Amino acid sequence: MRRFVAEKAKRALSSYLLSSSRSLPSPSLTSSPLKFYSTAAAMASKLNPPVTVDTLNPKVLKCEYAVRGEIVTHAQRLQEELQTQPGSHPFDEILYCNIGNPQSLAQQPITFFREVLALTDHPALLDKSESAALFSSDSIERAWQILDVIPGRATGAYSHSQGVKGLRDAIAAGIAARDGFPSNPDDIFLTDGASPAVHMMMQLLIRTENDGILCPIPQYPLYSASIALHGGSLVPYYLDEGSGWGLEISELKKQLEEARSKGITVRALVVINPGNPTGQVLAEENQRQIVEFCKKEGLVLLADEVYQENIYVDDKSFNSFKKIARSMGYGEDDLAVVSFQSVSKGYYGECGKRGGYMEITGFSADVREQIYKVASVNLCSNISGQILASLVMNPPKVGDESYESYMAEKDGILQSLAWRAQALEEAFNSMEGVTCNKAEGAMYLFPRIHLPQKAIDAAKAVNKAPDAFYAQRLLEATGIVVVPGSGFGQVPGTWHFRCTILPQEDKIPGIISHFKAFHESFMSEYRD
């Protein structure tokens, strides 16, 4: 094929030179030959471009990330059309319910956090007398404390590859206060959100396609994408929708044995708690079973705990897997646990600040050295994100000037999220052919839709998954953006979508009414 293209380019060049020589005076040809060669080279380049989809890394082609996939791209096009052609669609705005991005949907940042960030980013403010009237006394004090642990008080400089030592000290203290067990600052790696930390661990654990990672299905597509990019194998274990997305140890054992029978070396188990996209919160006994399973099978426990503040039920609470392991008597020599945390979720929702960390325990000194080396390749995470991570794990305390206003902001956000989750859950369960488990935590609902066969056939006719077909029709009718369940994985033959609970309270009634009207119309159109 390449030889054919090359020959075609040569013929084009010869033809071009011949025709040019006939139409132009001969001195032109001899005086500027580069013009002809550069034009011919450009023609050859168009015939044989240096990069095509077929010549890209196949791991990239295999990678998918539905949260920002085809439906969202289509939504962005529609949004542009609404701006340039008002009234061109049967809705006035696009409502992005596809991603956990709270501040994009009008959630306000926590005042104390932003005050400290402002002061640390521009330390000159601390020397101005008027700052005492503009900022709380504890935000000023915290800013000084943070600047004192940053070398040169330079927030625009690189830090240690694991993050500023003093900020890691603060995070370790916060973890210890949360769990009741010690935390070592040297175990903490500050990262630009939790995602880079996940990628780092996949890069370290996956050697070939024969290395597998046990992942929940449904799962957050970061995991499937990261495993694909690093050339490993995703080993699925299915959550039980009938029991509120329960995690059964028998399912873990079954999938582990099946993977091993295929020659796959399973390196780690991913657990997302609270669940994304499923919203369940694991019970302590279930967590102990999971820890015991990893201990027995020699697996690294990768604990995605970024929604630890998002709990909406009274009978459940968050417990870190490290806390559970320590309470069972397992220490550094018994079990490898990596915990991921982010400033993007919780009640703070600082997605754009890109702050987070991973706490690694149970790894030998020589392995930790390699983890540090990989972290060093990226130099360091951004300093604003590092500062925010330290604030999230050490917010204002009783007696601080900001404490009451901070608690009012925090409780207001979490209580509102709980209300929105319940309102949407009840709405989905009232729709024909839709069942929706309770959102105990996190920021999402993952309803199941029982689609008529005619709808499934219509989707196949346009080469789409049925839930993607449904989501696209929903978008085009209402402007509401949800993510098809097929982007997260699901039991074959079932169809779902993920919807955030993040739109503000005053928009929830409108979303519900538009959703219901669309669903009723869709079901009537395709009813068997």
Short mmCIF file of C-alpha atoms in Angstrom, two decimals:
data_model
loop_
_atom_site.label_atom_id
_atom_site.label_comp_id
_atom_site.label_asym_id
_atom_site.label_seq_id
_atom_site.Cartn_x
_atom_site.Cartn_y
_atom_site.Cartn_z
CA MET A 1 0.00 0.00 0.00
CA ARG A 2 2.79 2.44 0.96
CA ARG A 3 4.73 1.53 -2.23
CA PHE A 4 1.59 2.28 -4.27
CA VAL A 5 1.19 5.67 -2.55
CA ALA A 6 4.86 6.50 -3.10
CA GLU A 7 4.63 5.62 -6.80
CA LYS A 8 1.47 7.73 -7.08
CA ALA A 9 3.32 10.66 -5.50
CA LYS A 10 6.21 10.26 -7.94
CA ARG A 11 3.83 10.28 -10.90
CA ALA A 12 2.13 13.38 -9.52
CA LEU A 13 5.50 15.09 -9.15
CA SER A 14 6.57 14.20 -12.68
CA SER A 15 3.26 15.35 -14.11
CA TYR A 16 3.45 18.60 -12.18
CA LEU A 17 7.01 19.35 -13.29
CA LEU A 18 6.17 18.54 -16.90
CA SER A 19 3.10 20.75 -16.98
CA SER A 20 4.94 23.55 -15.20
CA SER A 21 7.84 23.41 -17.64
CA ARG A 22 5.41 23.76 -20.54
CA SER A 23 3.60 26.76 -19.06
CA LEU A 24 6.49 28.73 -17.52
CA PRO A 25 9.68 30.20 -19.01
CA SER A 26 12.67 27.93 -18.52
CA PRO A 27 14.60 30.39 -16.30
CA SER A 28 11.79 30.09 -13.71
CA LEU A 29 12.38 26.36 -13.38
CA THR A 30 16.12 26.65 -13.01
CA SER A 31 16.10 29.68 -10.73
CA SER A 32 13.67 28.37 -8.03
CA PRO A 33 13.62 24.56 -8.03
CA LEU A 34 12.81 24.53 -4.29
CA LYS A 35 9.35 25.88 -5.07
CA PHE A 36 8.56 22.85 -7.17
CA TYR A 37 10.06 20.34 -4.77
CA SER A 38 8.28 21.84 -1.75
CA THR A 39 4.95 21.80 -3.59
CA ALA A 40 5.49 18.20 -4.65
CA ALA A 41 6.53 17.24 -1.12
CA ALA A 42 3.34 18.80 0.21
CA MET A 43 1.31 16.79 -2.30
CA ALA A 44 3.13 13.60 -1.30
CA SER A 45 2.54 14.39 2.38
CA LYS A 46 -1.19 14.70 1.79
CA LEU A 47 -1.16 11.35 0.01
CA ASN A 48 0.86 9.71 2.79
CA PRO A 49 0.44 11.66 6.10
CA PRO A 50 2.96 10.81 8.84
CA VAL A 51 0.24 10.06 11.43
CA THR A 52 -3.08 8.33 10.86
CA VAL A 53 -5.48 6.59 13.20
CA ASP A 54 -4.08 3.30 11.93
CA THR A 55 -0.55 4.27 13.02
CA LEU A 56 -1.47 5.49 16.51
CA ASN A 57 -0.71 3.50 19.65
CA PRO A 58 -3.39 0.76 19.67
CA LYS A 59 -3.70 1.14 23.45
CA VAL A 60 -4.99 4.68 22.90
CA LEU A 61 -7.55 3.44 20.37
CA LYS A 62 -8.74 0.83 22.86
CA CYS A 63 -9.17 3.42 25.61
CA GLU A 64 -12.65 4.91 26.09
CA TYR A 65 -13.98 7.53 28.52
CA ALA A 66 -17.74 7.78 28.27
CA VAL A 67 -18.15 10.58 30.83
CA ARG A 68 -16.86 12.97 28.17
CA GLY A 69 -17.74 10.85 25.16
CA GLU A 70 -20.03 11.08 22.13
CA ILE A 71 -23.14 12.29 23.98
CA VAL A 72 -21.23 15.16 25.60
CA THR A 73 -19.62 16.16 22.30
CA HIS A 74 -23.09 16.29 20.74
CA ALA A 75 -24.32 18.37 23.70
CA GLN A 76 -21.52 20.89 23.17
CA ARG A 77 -22.53 21.25 19.52
CA LEU A 78 -26.13 21.87 20.55
CA GLN A 79 -24.98 24.45 23.08
CA GLU A 80 -23.12 26.35 20.37
CA GLU A 81 -26.24 26.26 18.20
CA LEU A 82 -28.34 27.67 21.05
CA GLN A 83 -25.87 30.55 21.37
CA THR A 84 -25.74 31.36 17.66
CA GLN A 85 -29.36 30.47 16.85
CA PRO A 86 -31.57 31.08 19.90
CA GLY A 87 -34.78 29.06 19.75
CA SER A 88 -33.29 26.45 17.40
CA HIS A 89 -34.04 23.62 19.83
CA PRO A 90 -36.99 22.73 22.10
CA PHE A 91 -34.98 23.76 25.21
CA ASP A 92 -33.13 26.90 26.32
CA GLU A 93 -30.04 25.41 27.95
CA ILE A 94 -27.90 22.29 28.19
CA LEU A 95 -27.97 20.68 31.65
CA TYR A 96 -24.77 18.70 32.12
CA CYS A 97 -25.72 15.81 34.41
CA ASN A 98 -22.92 13.69 33.00
CA ILE A 99 -20.01 14.50 35.29
CA GLY A 100 -19.33 15.21 38.96
CA ASN A 101 -18.41 18.86 38.41
CA PRO A 102 -20.30 20.72 41.18
CA GLN A 103 -19.18 24.30 40.60
CA SER A 104 -20.12 24.13 36.92
CA LEU A 105 -23.68 23.71 38.17
CA ALA A 106 -23.53 26.73 40.50
CA GLN A 107 -22.28 25.12 43.72
CA GLN A 108 -20.33 27.79 45.60
CA PRO A 109 -16.81 27.15 46.92
CA ILE A 110 -16.13 27.01 50.64
CA THR A 111 -15.23 30.52 51.81
CA PHE A 112 -12.45 29.52 54.23
CA PHE A 113 -10.68 27.43 51.60
CA ARG A 114 -10.77 30.23 49.03
CA GLU A 115 -9.62 32.86 51.54
CA VAL A 116 -6.56 30.80 52.43
CA LEU A 117 -5.83 30.16 48.75
CA ALA A 118 -6.05 33.88 47.96
CA LEU A 119 -3.69 34.79 50.77
CA THR A 120 -1.14 32.11 49.99
CA ASP A 121 -1.23 32.88 46.27
CA HIS A 122 -0.65 36.59 46.93
CA PRO A 123 1.23 36.83 50.27
CA ALA A 124 1.52 40.60 49.93
CA LEU A 125 -2.09 40.75 51.11
CA LEU A 126 -0.97 39.53 54.52
CA ASP A 127 1.00 42.73 55.06
CA LYS A 128 -1.93 45.03 54.29
CA SER A 129 -3.88 46.40 57.24
CA GLU A 130 -7.20 46.17 55.41
CA SER A 131 -6.83 42.39 55.06
CA ALA A 132 -7.91 41.93 58.68
CA ALA A 133 -11.31 43.35 57.70
CA LEU A 134 -11.57 41.29 54.51
CA PHE A 135 -10.37 37.88 55.74
CA SER A 136 -11.14 35.84 58.85
CA SER A 137 -8.44 35.69 61.49
CA ASP A 138 -8.07 31.91 61.18
CA SER A 139 -7.69 32.08 57.38
CA ILE A 140 -4.90 34.63 57.87
CA GLU A 141 -3.27 32.44 60.52
CA ARG A 142 -3.58 29.32 58.33
CA ALA A 143 -2.09 31.15 55.35
CA TRP A 144 0.96 32.09 57.43
CA GLN A 145 1.30 28.49 58.64
CA ILE A 146 1.19 27.18 55.09
CA LEU A 147 3.61 29.75 53.68
CA ASP A 148 6.04 28.97 56.48
CA VAL A 149 6.31 25.33 55.33
CA ILE A 150 6.75 26.19 51.64
CA PRO A 151 10.43 26.80 50.79
CA GLY A 152 10.94 30.49 50.11
CA ARG A 153 7.16 30.97 50.57
CA ALA A 154 7.07 30.53 46.79
CA THR A 155 3.77 29.02 45.65
CA GLY A 156 4.92 29.39 42.05
CA ALA A 157 7.95 27.15 42.49
CA TYR A 158 8.30 23.39 42.12
CA SER A 159 7.92 21.40 45.32
CA HIS A 160 9.23 18.06 46.48
CA SER A 161 7.99 15.37 44.07
CA GLN A 162 5.66 13.93 46.75
CA GLY A 163 4.41 17.38 47.64
CA VAL A 164 5.40 19.99 50.21
CA LYS A 165 6.51 18.16 53.37
CA GLY A 166 4.60 20.47 55.72
CA LEU A 167 1.39 19.98 53.75
CA ARG A 168 1.86 16.22 53.84
CA ASP A 169 2.31 16.53 57.61
CA ALA A 170 -1.05 18.30 57.82
CA ILE A 171 -2.76 15.67 55.64
CA ALA A 172 -1.27 12.83 57.69
CA ALA A 173 -2.58 14.50 60.85
CA GLY A 174 -6.02 14.76 59.25
CA ILE A 175 -6.00 11.09 58.25
CA ALA A 176 -4.94 10.06 61.76
CA ALA A 177 -7.74 12.14 63.29
CA ARG A 178 -10.26 10.60 60.88
CA ASP A 179 -9.17 6.97 61.33
CA GLY A 180 -7.81 6.80 64.86
CA PHE A 181 -4.61 5.19 63.55
CA PRO A 182 -1.26 6.86 62.75
CA SER A 183 -0.45 8.12 59.27
CA ASN A 184 3.08 8.71 57.97
CA PRO A 185 3.65 11.83 55.81
CA ASP A 186 6.19 9.83 53.82
CA ASP A 187 3.34 7.53 52.69
CA ILE A 188 1.54 10.45 51.03
CA PHE A 189 1.97 11.49 47.41
CA LEU A 190 0.18 14.71 46.46
CA THR A 191 -1.21 14.59 42.93
CA ASP A 192 -3.25 16.70 40.49
CA GLY A 193 -6.52 15.11 41.57
CA ALA A 194 -6.96 11.39 42.16
CA SER A 195 -6.77 10.45 38.46
CA PRO A 196 -2.96 10.84 38.07
CA ALA A 197 -2.49 8.73 41.18
CA VAL A 198 -4.62 5.96 39.66
CA HIS A 199 -2.62 6.16 36.42
CA MET A 200 0.61 5.99 38.41
CA MET A 201 -0.42 2.81 40.20
CA MET A 202 -1.59 1.17 36.97
CA GLN A 203 1.71 2.08 35.34
CA LEU A 204 3.57 0.45 38.23
CA LEU A 205 1.46 -2.70 38.50
CA ILE A 206 0.78 -3.57 34.86
CA ARG A 207 3.65 -5.19 33.00
CA THR A 208 1.89 -6.94 30.11
CA GLU A 209 -1.64 -7.81 28.95
CA ASN A 210 -1.36 -10.87 31.18
CA ASP A 211 -1.56 -8.62 34.26
CA GLY A 212 -5.12 -8.02 35.40
CA ILE A 213 -6.90 -5.61 37.72
CA LEU A 214 -10.18 -6.60 39.38
CA CYS A 215 -12.66 -3.76 38.82
CA PRO A 216 -16.30 -3.35 39.80
CA ILE A 217 -18.94 -3.38 37.08
CA PRO A 218 -20.41 -0.80 36.82
CA GLN A 219 -17.16 1.15 37.27
CA TYR A 220 -15.87 4.68 36.86
CA PRO A 221 -14.37 4.65 33.32
CA LEU A 222 -11.07 6.07 34.60
CA TYR A 223 -10.18 2.52 35.59
CA SER A 224 -11.00 0.79 32.32
CA ALA A 225 -9.31 3.62 30.41
CA SER A 226 -6.18 3.54 32.55
CA ILE A 227 -5.89 -0.26 32.35
CA ALA A 228 -6.25 -0.08 28.57
CA LEU A 229 -3.67 2.71 28.23
CA HIS A 230 -1.14 0.75 30.24
CA GLY A 231 -1.78 -2.46 28.35
CA GLY A 232 -3.33 -4.60 31.08
CA SER A 233 -6.51 -6.66 31.35
CA LEU A 234 -9.62 -5.53 33.18
CA VAL A 235 -11.02 -8.39 35.24
CA PRO A 236 -14.66 -7.50 35.95
CA TYR A 237 -16.61 -8.34 39.07
CA TYR A 238 -20.31 -7.53 38.98
CA LEU A 239 -22.04 -5.57 41.73
CA ASP A 240 -25.46 -6.97 42.69
CA GLU A 241 -28.08 -4.43 41.65
CA GLY A 242 -30.82 -6.42 43.39
CA SER A 243 -29.19 -5.90 46.79
CA GLY A 244 -28.46 -2.21 46.36
CA TRP A 245 -25.27 -2.75 44.34
CA GLY A 246 -23.80 -5.13 46.88
CA LEU A 247 -20.23 -6.41 46.62
CA GLU A 248 -20.26 -10.18 47.07
CA ILE A 249 -17.03 -11.99 48.01
CA SER A 250 -18.26 -15.06 46.14
CA GLU A 251 -18.30 -12.96 42.94
CA LEU A 252 -14.75 -11.77 43.59
CA LYS A 253 -13.57 -15.36 44.04
CA LYS A 254 -15.35 -16.52 40.91
CA GLN A 255 -13.87 -13.82 38.70
CA LEU A 256 -10.40 -14.21 40.20
CA GLU A 257 -10.36 -17.96 39.57
CA GLU A 258 -11.67 -17.51 36.03
CA ALA A 259 -8.98 -14.92 35.24
CA ARG A 260 -6.23 -17.13 36.63
CA SER A 261 -7.49 -20.07 34.58
CA LYS A 262 -6.89 -17.90 31.49
CA GLY A 263 -3.30 -17.22 32.50
CA ILE A 264 -3.94 -13.72 33.85
CA THR A 265 -1.97 -12.64 36.91
CA VAL A 266 -4.36 -10.51 38.94
CA ARG A 267 -2.37 -7.79 40.68
CA ALA A 268 -4.93 -5.63 42.46
CA LEU A 269 -8.56 -5.11 43.45
CA VAL A 270 -10.27 -1.74 42.85
CA VAL A 271 -13.03 -0.81 45.29
CA ILE A 272 -14.93 2.46 44.92
CA ASN A 273 -16.53 3.47 48.22
CA PRO A 274 -18.91 5.30 48.18
CA GLY A 275 -19.70 3.91 44.77
CA ASN A 276 -19.41 5.60 41.39
CA PRO A 277 -21.70 5.37 39.43
CA THR A 278 -23.79 3.30 41.81
CA GLY A 279 -23.88 5.38 45.01
CA GLN A 280 -23.73 2.56 47.54
CA VAL A 281 -21.80 2.78 50.84
CA LEU A 282 -20.10 -0.40 52.01
CA ALA A 283 -20.89 -1.82 55.44
CA GLU A 284 -17.95 -2.37 57.82
CA GLU A 285 -18.38 -6.16 57.79
CA ASN A 286 -18.28 -6.18 54.00
CA GLN A 287 -15.08 -4.11 54.11
CA ARG A 288 -13.49 -6.58 56.52
CA GLN A 289 -14.33 -9.41 54.12
CA ILE A 290 -12.72 -7.49 51.27
CA VAL A 291 -9.56 -6.84 53.30
CA GLU A 292 -9.38 -10.55 54.20
CA PHE A 293 -9.83 -11.50 50.55
CA CYS A 294 -6.95 -9.25 49.44
CA LYS A 295 -4.74 -10.53 52.25
CA LYS A 296 -5.41 -14.17 51.35
CA GLU A 297 -5.01 -13.71 47.59
CA GLY A 298 -2.00 -11.39 47.72
CA LEU A 299 -3.72 -8.46 46.00
CA VAL A 300 -3.02 -4.75 46.30
CA LEU A 301 -6.19 -3.03 47.52
CA LEU A 302 -6.79 0.13 45.48
CA ALA A 303 -9.34 2.09 47.50
CA ASP A 304 -11.07 4.93 45.66
CA GLU A 305 -12.38 7.00 48.56
CA VAL A 306 -12.93 10.38 46.89
CA TYR A 307 -16.61 10.56 47.96
CA GLN A 308 -15.91 9.96 51.65
CA GLU A 309 -17.76 13.15 52.67
CA ASN A 310 -20.79 12.34 50.49
CA ILE A 311 -22.95 10.14 52.75
CA TYR A 312 -26.73 10.69 52.69
CA VAL A 313 -28.14 7.95 54.94
CA ASP A 314 -28.17 7.78 58.73
CA ASP A 315 -27.40 4.08 59.02
CA LYS A 316 -24.14 4.21 57.04
CA SER A 317 -20.83 5.98 57.61
CA PHE A 318 -17.51 6.16 55.82
CA ASN A 319 -14.61 4.02 57.00
CA SER A 320 -11.34 4.02 55.12
CA PHE A 321 -9.96 0.65 54.11
CA LYS A 322 -6.72 1.47 55.89
CA LYS A 323 -8.68 2.00 59.11
CA ILE A 324 -10.50 -1.31 58.61
CA ALA A 325 -7.21 -3.13 57.94
CA ARG A 326 -5.54 -1.63 61.02
CA SER A 327 -8.58 -2.45 63.19
CA MET A 328 -8.20 -6.08 62.06
CA GLY A 329 -4.59 -6.08 63.24
CA TYR A 330 -2.99 -5.91 59.79
CA GLY A 331 0.06 -3.69 59.54
CA GLU A 332 2.65 -2.66 56.99
CA ASP A 333 3.96 -6.19 56.51
CA ASP A 334 0.56 -7.78 55.96
CA LEU A 335 -1.33 -5.90 53.26
CA ALA A 336 -0.67 -3.31 50.55
CA VAL A 337 -3.34 -0.60 50.50
CA VAL A 338 -3.45 2.51 48.30
CA SER A 339 -6.09 5.10 49.23
CA PHE A 340 -7.12 7.83 46.79
CA GLN A 341 -8.60 11.18 47.84
CA SER A 342 -9.48 14.30 45.82
CA VAL A 343 -10.53 17.91 46.41
CA SER A 344 -12.90 17.62 43.43
CA LYS A 345 -15.74 15.86 45.25
CA GLY A 346 -17.13 15.93 48.80
CA TYR A 347 -18.85 19.19 49.73
CA TYR A 348 -15.95 21.27 48.37
CA GLY A 349 -16.18 20.37 44.65
CA GLU A 350 -12.93 22.11 43.65
CA CYS A 351 -12.54 20.15 40.40
CA GLY A 352 -10.60 22.84 38.56
CA LYS A 353 -7.98 23.18 41.28
CA ARG A 354 -6.75 19.63 40.59
CA GLY A 355 -5.75 18.59 44.08
CA GLY A 356 -5.59 15.13 45.60
CA TYR A 357 -3.34 12.51 47.07
CA MET A 358 -2.71 8.83 47.47
CA GLU A 359 -1.60 7.22 50.71
CA ILE A 360 0.46 4.08 50.09
CA THR A 361 0.99 1.51 52.84
CA GLY A 362 2.39 -2.02 52.86
CA PHE A 363 5.08 -1.58 50.18
CA SER A 364 8.75 -2.45 50.63
CA ALA A 365 11.45 0.23 50.58
CA ASP A 366 12.71 -0.73 47.12
CA VAL A 367 9.17 -0.60 45.66
CA ARG A 368 8.52 2.78 47.30
CA GLU A 369 11.72 4.03 45.67
CA GLN A 370 10.27 3.15 42.27
CA ILE A 371 6.97 4.85 43.10
CA TYR A 372 8.92 7.96 44.04
CA LYS A 373 10.86 7.78 40.77
CA VAL A 374 7.65 7.69 38.73
CA ALA A 375 6.27 10.63 40.74
CA SER A 376 9.49 12.53 40.09
CA VAL A 377 9.03 12.26 36.32
CA ASN A 378 6.06 14.65 36.71
CA LEU A 379 8.17 16.95 38.93
CA CYS A 380 5.32 17.75 41.33
CA SER A 381 1.60 18.46 41.50
CA ASN A 382 0.33 22.05 41.43
CA ILE A 383 0.79 23.97 44.66
CA SER A 384 -2.77 25.34 44.89
CA GLY A 385 -4.10 21.79 44.73
CA GLN A 386 -1.62 20.72 47.41
CA ILE A 387 -2.77 23.53 49.69
CA LEU A 388 -6.43 22.65 49.13
CA ALA A 389 -5.79 18.99 49.93
CA SER A 390 -4.27 20.03 53.25
CA LEU A 391 -7.28 22.26 53.98
CA VAL A 392 -9.80 19.55 53.10
CA MET A 393 -8.15 17.20 55.58
CA ASN A 394 -7.78 19.98 58.20
CA PRO A 395 -10.80 22.32 58.00
CA PRO A 396 -11.66 24.91 60.67
CA LYS A 397 -12.19 23.52 64.16
CA VAL A 398 -14.44 24.49 67.07
CA GLY A 399 -13.30 27.84 68.42
CA ASP A 400 -11.93 29.12 65.09
CA GLU A 401 -13.54 32.29 63.76
CA SER A 402 -14.59 30.56 60.52
CA TYR A 403 -15.95 27.41 62.15
CA GLU A 404 -19.65 28.29 62.29
CA SER A 405 -19.82 29.74 58.77
CA TYR A 406 -17.75 26.82 57.45
CA MET A 407 -20.11 24.26 59.04
CA ALA A 408 -23.15 26.14 57.72
CA GLU A 409 -21.74 26.01 54.18
CA LYS A 410 -20.73 22.35 54.47
CA ASP A 411 -24.00 21.15 56.01
CA GLY A 412 -26.06 23.22 53.58
CA ILE A 413 -24.37 21.63 50.57
CA LEU A 414 -24.58 18.06 51.88
CA GLN A 415 -28.19 18.38 53.02
CA SER A 416 -29.16 19.81 49.66
CA LEU A 417 -27.39 16.98 47.84
CA ALA A 418 -29.28 14.45 49.97
CA TRP A 419 -32.59 16.14 49.08
CA ARG A 420 -31.75 16.22 45.38
CA ALA A 421 -30.72 12.56 45.42
CA GLN A 422 -34.04 11.56 47.00
CA ALA A 423 -36.12 13.72 44.66
CA LEU A 424 -34.48 12.29 41.54
CA GLU A 425 -34.59 8.73 42.88
CA GLU A 426 -38.33 8.97 43.52
CA ALA A 427 -38.88 10.52 40.10
CA PHE A 428 -37.01 7.77 38.28
CA ASN A 429 -38.84 5.04 40.18
CA SER A 430 -42.16 6.58 39.16
CA MET A 431 -41.38 6.19 35.45
CA GLU A 432 -42.57 3.23 33.41
CA GLY A 433 -39.97 0.49 33.19
CA VAL A 434 -37.39 2.32 35.34
CA THR A 435 -35.95 1.07 38.64
CA CYS A 436 -33.45 3.07 40.69
CA ASN A 437 -31.55 2.10 43.83
CA LYS A 438 -31.14 4.65 46.61
CA ALA A 439 -28.08 6.89 46.45
CA GLU A 440 -26.51 6.27 49.85
CA GLY A 441 -23.50 8.37 48.90
CA ALA A 442 -21.39 9.90 46.10
CA MET A 443 -23.03 12.18 43.51
CA TYR A 444 -24.95 9.92 41.14
CA LEU A 445 -27.94 7.74 40.47
CA PHE A 446 -27.67 4.76 38.12
CA PRO A 447 -31.24 3.83 37.11
CA ARG A 448 -32.02 0.73 35.09
CA ILE A 449 -34.30 1.21 32.07
CA HIS A 450 -36.28 -1.71 30.71
CA LEU A 451 -36.48 -0.73 27.06
CA PRO A 452 -39.05 -2.09 24.61
CA GLN A 453 -37.71 -4.40 21.91
CA LYS A 454 -38.69 -1.86 19.25
CA ALA A 455 -36.38 0.69 20.89
CA ILE A 456 -33.55 -1.85 21.05
CA ASP A 457 -34.06 -2.67 17.37
CA ALA A 458 -34.12 1.04 16.46
CA ALA A 459 -30.82 1.53 18.30
CA LYS A 460 -29.22 -1.39 16.49
CA ALA A 461 -30.41 0.03 13.16
CA VAL A 462 -28.26 3.14 13.76
CA ASN A 463 -25.40 1.13 15.29
CA LYS A 464 -25.84 2.42 18.85
CA ALA A 465 -26.15 0.74 22.20
CA PRO A 466 -29.79 1.00 23.33
CA ASP A 467 -28.97 3.12 26.37
CA ALA A 468 -26.82 5.45 24.22
CA PHE A 469 -29.75 5.74 21.80
CA TYR A 470 -32.03 6.64 24.72
CA ALA A 471 -29.53 9.19 26.10
CA GLN A 472 -29.15 10.87 22.72
CA ARG A 473 -32.90 11.14 22.23
CA LEU A 474 -33.20 12.57 25.77
CA LEU A 475 -30.55 15.18 25.00
CA GLU A 476 -32.15 16.24 21.73
CA ALA A 477 -35.59 16.55 23.32
CA THR A 478 -34.71 18.17 26.65
CA GLY A 479 -31.09 19.36 26.72
CA ILE A 480 -30.39 17.01 29.65
CA VAL A 481 -27.03 15.22 29.40
CA VAL A 482 -26.68 11.79 31.04
CA VAL A 483 -24.11 9.06 30.42
CA PRO A 484 -25.23 5.70 28.99
CA GLY A 485 -24.65 2.77 31.32
CA SER A 486 -22.75 0.98 28.57
CA GLY A 487 -19.92 3.47 29.23
CA PHE A 488 -19.53 2.10 32.76
CA GLY A 489 -20.16 -1.58 32.14
CA GLN A 490 -23.29 -3.46 33.16
CA VAL A 491 -24.71 -6.96 33.26
CA PRO A 492 -25.22 -8.02 29.61
CA GLY A 493 -28.78 -7.44 28.49
CA THR A 494 -29.43 -4.67 31.01
CA TRP A 495 -29.47 -0.95 30.24
CA HIS A 496 -28.79 2.00 32.52
CA PHE A 497 -27.76 5.64 32.58
CA ARG A 498 -25.82 7.70 35.11
CA CYS A 499 -27.30 11.01 36.22
CA THR A 500 -25.62 13.38 38.66
CA ILE A 501 -27.54 14.86 41.59
CA LEU A 502 -25.69 18.17 41.16
CA PRO A 503 -28.14 20.56 39.41
CA GLN A 504 -29.25 23.20 41.89
CA GLU A 505 -32.46 22.68 43.85
CA ASP A 506 -34.48 25.19 41.86
CA LYS A 507 -33.70 23.30 38.63
CA ILE A 508 -34.62 19.84 39.93
CA PRO A 509 -38.42 20.16 39.45
CA GLY A 510 -37.93 21.26 35.84
CA ILE A 511 -35.47 18.45 35.14
CA ILE A 512 -37.91 15.92 36.59
CA SER A 513 -40.90 17.19 34.59
CA HIS A 514 -38.94 17.32 31.31
CA PHE A 515 -37.43 13.89 31.96
CA LYS A 516 -40.84 12.36 32.70
CA ALA A 517 -42.45 13.91 29.63
CA PHE A 518 -39.65 12.66 27.40
CA HIS A 519 -39.71 9.16 28.88
CA GLU A 520 -43.46 8.85 28.48
CA SER A 521 -43.22 9.96 24.86
CA PHE A 522 -40.28 7.63 24.16
CA MET A 523 -42.03 4.61 25.65
CA SER A 524 -45.23 5.38 23.73
CA GLU A 525 -43.28 5.64 20.49
CA TYR A 526 -41.50 2.31 20.93
CA ARG A 527 -43.93 0.30 23.02
CA ASP A 528 -44.13 -3.28 21.65
#
